[in-house]
Coordinates of C-alpha atoms in Angstrom, one line a residue:
X13 CA 37.2 28.2 20.5
X14 CA 41.2 27.8 20.3
X15 CA 42.0 26.4 16.4
X16 CA 43.1 22.4 18.4
X17 CA 40.4 22.6 19.7
X18 CA 37.9 22.7 16.5
X19 CA 40.3 20.1 15.2
X20 CA 39.8 17.9 17.6
X21 CA 36.0 18.0 17.9
X22 CA 35.5 18.0 14.1
X23 CA 38.5 15.1 13.5
X24 CA 35.9 13.6 16.3
X25 CA 32.6 13.4 14.1
X26 CA 34.3 12.7 11.7
X27 CA 35.8 8.6 13.1
X28 CA 32.2 8.7 15.5
X29 CA 30.2 9.5 11.6
X30 CA 32.2 6.6 9.9
X31 CA 32.0 4.2 13.2
X32 CA 28.6 4.7 12.8
X33 CA 28.7 3.7 8.5
X34 CA 30.5 1.1 9.6
X35 CA 28.4 -1.1 12.1
X36 CA 25.7 -0.1 9.4
X37 CA 23.4 -2.5 10.1
X38 CA 24.1 -3.0 13.6
X39 CA 23.1 -6.6 14.2
X40 CA 19.9 -7.7 15.3
X41 CA 19.0 -4.0 14.0
X42 CA 16.0 -4.1 11.2
X43 CA 16.1 -2.4 7.8
X44 CA 12.8 -1.0 7.1
X45 CA 11.3 -0.5 3.8
X46 CA 8.2 1.2 3.8
X47 CA 5.4 0.9 0.3
X48 CA 2.7 3.3 0.2
X49 CA 1.0 0.3 -1.5
X50 CA -1.1 -2.4 -1.0
X51 CA 1.2 -5.5 -0.5
X52 CA 1.1 -8.7 -3.7
X53 CA 1.0 -5.1 -6.3
X54 CA 3.7 -4.8 -8.0
X55 CA 5.5 -2.1 -7.0
X56 CA 5.0 -4.5 -3.0
X57 CA 7.0 -7.1 -5.7
X58 CA 9.3 -5.1 -6.5
X59 CA 10.1 -4.0 -2.9
X60 CA 10.4 -8.1 -1.8
X61 CA 12.8 -8.6 -5.1
X62 CA 14.4 -6.0 -3.9
X63 CA 14.8 -7.0 0.2
X64 CA 16.2 -10.4 -1.6
X65 CA 19.7 -8.6 -4.2
X66 CA 19.8 -6.3 -0.7
X67 CA 21.1 -9.4 1.2
X68 CA 24.0 -10.3 0.0
X69 CA 25.9 -6.5 0.1
X70 CA 23.9 -4.6 3.0
X71 CA 24.4 -7.7 5.1
X72 CA 20.6 -8.5 5.6
X73 CA 17.7 -8.7 3.9
X74 CA 15.7 -5.7 5.2
X75 CA 12.1 -6.5 6.1
X76 CA 9.3 -4.8 3.8
X77 CA 6.1 -3.0 5.7
X78 CA 2.8 -2.0 3.1
X79 CA 1.6 1.5 4.7
X80 CA -0.8 2.5 1.8
X81 CA -3.5 4.6 1.3
X82 CA -4.1 7.7 -0.3
X83 CA -2.7 7.6 -3.6
X84 CA 1.2 6.3 -2.0
X85 CA 1.1 9.4 0.6
X86 CA 0.0 7.7 4.3
X87 CA 3.6 5.6 3.8
X88 CA 5.8 8.5 2.8
X89 CA 4.3 11.3 5.0
X90 CA 5.1 7.8 7.7
X91 CA 9.3 7.8 5.5
X92 CA 9.3 11.9 6.1
X93 CA 8.4 11.4 10.1
X94 CA 10.5 8.6 10.7
X95 CA 14.3 8.6 12.6
X96 CA 16.4 10.6 9.9
X97 CA 18.9 6.6 11.1
X98 CA 19.6 5.2 8.2
X99 CA 16.4 2.3 9.0
X100 CA 13.2 3.5 8.1
X101 CA 13.8 3.8 3.8
X102 CA 10.8 4.5 1.7
X103 CA 10.5 3.0 -2.0
X104 CA 7.8 4.8 -4.4
X105 CA 7.1 5.0 -7.8
X106 CA 5.5 8.1 -10.5
X107 CA 3.9 9.5 -7.6
X108 CA 7.0 10.7 -5.9
X109 CA 6.8 13.5 -9.0
X110 CA 2.6 13.1 -9.0
X111 CA 2.0 14.1 -5.1
X112 CA 3.1 17.5 -5.0
X113 CA 0.6 18.4 -8.1
X114 CA -2.0 16.5 -7.3
X115 CA -2.7 17.5 -4.0
X116 CA -2.5 20.4 -2.7
X117 CA -2.3 19.9 0.6
X118 CA 0.6 17.3 1.8
X119 CA 2.2 16.6 5.5
X120 CA 5.5 16.1 3.1
X121 CA 7.8 17.9 0.2
X122 CA 8.8 15.7 -1.8
X123 CA 12.2 18.2 -2.6
X124 CA 12.7 18.9 0.4
X125 CA 11.7 16.2 2.9
X126 CA 14.0 13.3 1.4
X127 CA 17.4 11.8 0.6
X128 CA 17.4 10.5 -2.8
X129 CA 19.0 6.4 -3.0
X130 CA 19.2 6.2 -6.8
X131 CA 17.0 4.8 -9.6
X132 CA 15.9 0.9 -9.3
X133 CA 14.4 0.2 -12.0
X134 CA 11.2 1.2 -15.8
X135 CA 8.6 0.0 -16.0
X136 CA 6.0 0.0 -19.6
X137 CA 2.9 0.8 -20.2
X138 CA 0.6 -1.1 -22.1
X139 CA -2.5 0.3 -23.6
X140 CA -5.2 -3.2 -23.3
X141 CA -8.7 -3.2 -24.7
X142 CA -11.9 -5.6 -23.5
X143 CA -11.6 -9.2 -25.4
X144 CA -14.8 -8.3 -27.6
X145 CA -13.7 -4.6 -28.8
X146 CA -13.6 -4.6 -32.2
X147 CA -10.7 -3.6 -33.5
X148 CA -8.0 -6.2 -33.1
X149 CA -5.2 -4.2 -34.2
X150 CA -3.8 0.1 -33.3
X151 CA -4.9 1.2 -36.6
X152 CA -8.1 0.2 -36.1
X153 CA -8.6 1.3 -32.0
X154 CA -8.1 4.0 -34.1
X155 CA -11.0 4.3 -36.5
X156 CA -13.7 2.8 -33.1
X157 CA -11.9 5.2 -31.3
X158 CA -13.0 8.1 -34.2
X159 CA -16.9 6.3 -34.6
X160 CA -17.4 5.9 -30.4
X161 CA -17.0 9.5 -29.9
X162 CA -18.2 9.9 -26.3
X163 CA -19.2 6.0 -25.7
X164 CA -15.6 5.4 -25.1
X165 CA -15.1 4.0 -20.9
X166 CA -11.2 4.3 -19.7
X167 CA -10.4 2.6 -16.5
X168 CA -7.4 3.3 -14.0
X169 CA -6.4 1.7 -10.7
X170 CA -7.2 5.0 -8.6
X171 CA -6.2 9.0 -8.9
X172 CA -2.6 9.1 -8.8
X173 CA -1.9 5.8 -10.2
X174 CA 0.3 4.5 -13.3
X175 CA -3.0 3.5 -15.3
X176 CA -4.3 7.5 -14.1
X177 CA -1.4 9.3 -14.6
X178 CA -1.6 6.9 -18.6
X179 CA -4.9 7.8 -18.8
X180 CA -4.7 11.6 -18.9
X181 CA -1.3 11.6 -21.3
X182 CA -3.4 9.6 -23.8
X183 CA -6.9 11.0 -24.0
X184 CA -4.2 14.9 -24.0
X185 CA -2.2 13.3 -27.1
X186 CA -5.8 12.6 -28.8
X187 CA -7.6 16.3 -27.3
X188 CA -10.6 13.8 -26.7
X189 CA -12.0 13.2 -23.3
X190 CA -13.1 9.5 -23.2
X191 CA -15.5 8.9 -19.4
X192 CA -13.1 8.1 -17.2
X193 CA -13.8 5.1 -14.5
X194 CA -12.5 5.3 -11.5
X195 CA -11.6 1.7 -9.2
X196 CA -10.0 0.9 -6.5
X197 CA -7.0 -0.7 -7.5
X198 CA -5.0 -2.9 -10.9
X199 CA -7.2 -6.2 -10.2
X200 CA -10.9 -4.7 -10.1
X201 CA -9.5 -3.1 -12.4
X202 CA -8.9 -5.7 -15.3
X203 CA -12.1 -7.8 -13.5
X204 CA -14.3 -5.3 -15.4
X205 CA -11.8 -5.2 -18.7
X206 CA -12.5 -8.4 -19.3
X207 CA -15.6 -8.6 -18.7
X208 CA -16.4 -5.8 -20.8
X209 CA -17.7 -3.3 -18.0
X210 CA -14.4 -0.1 -20.2
X211 CA -13.4 -0.8 -22.3
X212 CA -9.9 0.4 -22.6
X213 CA -7.2 0.2 -19.8
X214 CA -2.7 1.4 -19.6
X215 CA -1.6 0.8 -17.2
X216 CA 2.0 -1.4 -16.5
X217 CA 3.3 -4.8 -17.7
X218 CA 4.3 -5.8 -14.8
X219 CA -0.1 -6.4 -13.7
X220 CA -0.6 -6.9 -18.0
X221 CA 1.4 -9.0 -19.1
X222 CA -0.2 -12.7 -17.8
X223 CA -3.6 -11.3 -18.7
X224 CA -2.0 -10.4 -23.2
X225 CA -0.6 -13.9 -22.0
X226 CA -3.5 -15.5 -21.8
X227 CA -5.3 -14.0 -23.6
X228 CA -7.6 -12.8 -21.8
X229 CA -7.2 -8.6 -22.3
X230 CA -6.8 -7.3 -26.3
X231 CA -2.8 -5.5 -26.8
X232 CA -2.7 -2.3 -28.1
X233 CA 0.2 -0.5 -28.4
X234 CA 2.9 0.2 -25.3
X235 CA 4.4 3.6 -24.1
X236 CA 8.2 2.8 -25.1
X237 CA 10.3 5.1 -27.7
X238 CA 11.0 1.3 -28.9
X239 CA 8.7 -2.1 -29.0
X240 CA 9.9 -4.1 -26.5
X241 CA 11.8 -7.2 -26.7
X242 CA 9.3 -9.6 -25.1
X243 CA 7.1 -12.6 -27.1
X244 CA 4.9 -10.9 -25.0
X245 CA 4.3 -8.4 -27.5
X246 CA 5.5 -9.1 -30.7
X247 CA 3.7 -7.4 -32.9
X248 CA 2.5 -4.5 -31.1
X249 CA 3.4 -1.1 -31.9
X250 CA 4.1 1.9 -29.6
X251 CA 2.0 4.8 -29.3
X252 CA 4.5 7.2 -30.9
X253 CA 5.3 4.8 -34.3
X254 CA 1.3 4.8 -34.8
X255 CA 1.1 8.5 -34.9
X256 CA 1.5 9.8 -31.3
X257 CA 4.8 12.0 -31.1
X258 CA 6.9 12.4 -29.0
X259 CA 4.8 9.7 -26.4
X260 CA 6.9 8.1 -23.7
X261 CA 5.4 7.0 -20.5
X262 CA 7.5 4.3 -18.1
X263 CA 7.3 3.8 -14.2
X264 CA 10.2 4.0 -12.0
X265 CA 10.6 3.5 -8.8
X266 CA 13.0 4.5 -5.6
X267 CA 14.6 4.8 -3.0
X268 CA 14.3 6.8 -0.4
X269 CA 15.4 7.3 3.1
X270 CA 14.2 10.8 5.1
X271 CA 16.2 14.0 5.2
X272 CA 18.5 14.1 7.8
X273 CA 20.4 10.7 7.3
X274 CA 24.1 10.3 7.6
X275 CA 26.1 11.2 4.4
X276 CA 27.9 7.7 5.1
X277 CA 24.7 5.8 6.3
X278 CA 23.2 7.3 2.6
X279 CA 26.7 6.4 1.0
X280 CA 26.5 2.7 2.0
X281 CA 22.7 1.9 1.2
X282 CA 23.4 3.4 -2.6
X283 CA 26.9 1.3 -2.9
X284 CA 24.3 -2.1 -1.6
X285 CA 21.9 -0.5 -4.2
X286 CA 24.3 -0.5 -7.7
X287 CA 25.6 -4.1 -6.1
X288 CA 21.7 -5.6 -5.4
X289 CA 21.0 -3.8 -9.2
X290 CA 23.3 -5.9 -11.1
X291 CA 21.9 -9.3 -8.8
X292 CA 21.3 -12.3 -11.9
X293 CA 18.6 -13.2 -10.4
X294 CA 16.7 -9.4 -9.6
X295 CA 17.6 -8.6 -13.3
X296 CA 16.8 -11.7 -14.9
X297 CA 13.0 -11.6 -12.6
X298 CA 12.2 -7.8 -13.4
X299 CA 12.9 -8.4 -17.3
X300 CA 10.6 -11.6 -17.7
X301 CA 8.2 -9.2 -16.6
X302 CA 9.1 -6.5 -19.3
X303 CA 10.9 -3.8 -16.8
X304 CA 14.2 -2.6 -17.2
X305 CA 16.3 -2.3 -14.0
X306 CA 18.2 1.4 -14.3
X307 CA 21.7 1.4 -14.9
X308 CA 22.3 4.9 -16.2
X309 CA 22.7 7.6 -14.3
X310 CA 20.1 8.4 -12.4
X311 CA 20.8 5.2 -10.0
X312 CA 23.3 8.3 -7.9
X313 CA 21.9 10.0 -5.6
X314 CA 22.5 13.8 -6.9
X315 CA 20.6 12.2 -10.2
X316 CA 18.1 10.5 -8.1
X317 CA 16.7 13.9 -7.6
X318 CA 17.8 15.8 -10.7
X319 CA 15.4 13.3 -11.9
X320 CA 12.3 13.4 -9.9
X321 CA 12.8 17.7 -10.4
X322 CA 12.4 17.6 -13.8
X323 CA 9.1 15.3 -13.6
X324 CA 7.6 17.5 -10.8
X325 CA 6.9 19.3 -13.8
X326 CA 5.9 17.2 -16.4
X327 CA 3.7 15.8 -14.5
X328 CA 2.2 19.3 -12.8
X329 CA 1.8 20.3 -16.7
X330 CA -0.6 17.5 -17.3
X331 CA -2.1 17.5 -13.8
X332 CA -2.7 20.6 -14.5
X333 CA -4.5 20.9 -18.3
X334 CA -6.2 17.8 -16.6
X335 CA -7.7 19.3 -13.5
X336 CA -7.3 16.2 -12.2
X337 CA -6.4 17.1 -8.7
X338 CA -7.4 14.8 -5.9
X339 CA -9.2 17.5 -3.5

């Protein structure tokens, strides 16, 4: 091919790509954010809040679509198969790092079938107990656990859920096994915790804060490296300071696009995401739920992907050690 023709074609490609990004999103065409969990849950609520914060930088408010089922794999697969044009995005949590180990067969590859757009937030976890539990502090809880080995019921919101992962880490740190009681979601797990059918639950602050404030459950510890700066968690220690060294679990959320989405479109979405993460109303809402909006280098696509790859290794070891496979 003549050199002049090559340069002409290259220039045309650059112009076409730039024009595509410049006109993205097209007037009258919706951007859809797929949430692979039921409506009303913490990830769904985050998606709606983020969509509102994206309205100004994107020029349109993304539509939220819930595609729940099988530990978030159904909705995630739907995005992997979607047209790579920037109009279908995925908002998922830490499950992106656990699915590769939990499920022996997946219809997609987390490392290879997605474009990474940035981490959105980090949500601390809380270890909470039934209101009738005798222990009133983590020190007392430790003594109670020692006295009741083999009798403790630990609930979680389903295979691969945040509470399931935290429970695995907690049992591993204690080097003990509890009777694990799985539920189909956080709501029924918390209902049974309040009712005394289970003893303990480790779940996100976005799920437990209201119950803690209402004194319907007992808060024993948080899973962050430092205590939470929130009135709801005043006096609640970290698990690390309570004797479980290096115990740290936060549930992060990230934004993704199908592999092959044009680079300029990805940049437009990432630039818009970074602006949205500084939106005062969005930040205030997240802080009110105990979540921390991402401001570090993980908001950059390359660092986001690097972070997820490290998390896949971290959680893979925990899941394999526990033998907690989905199939």
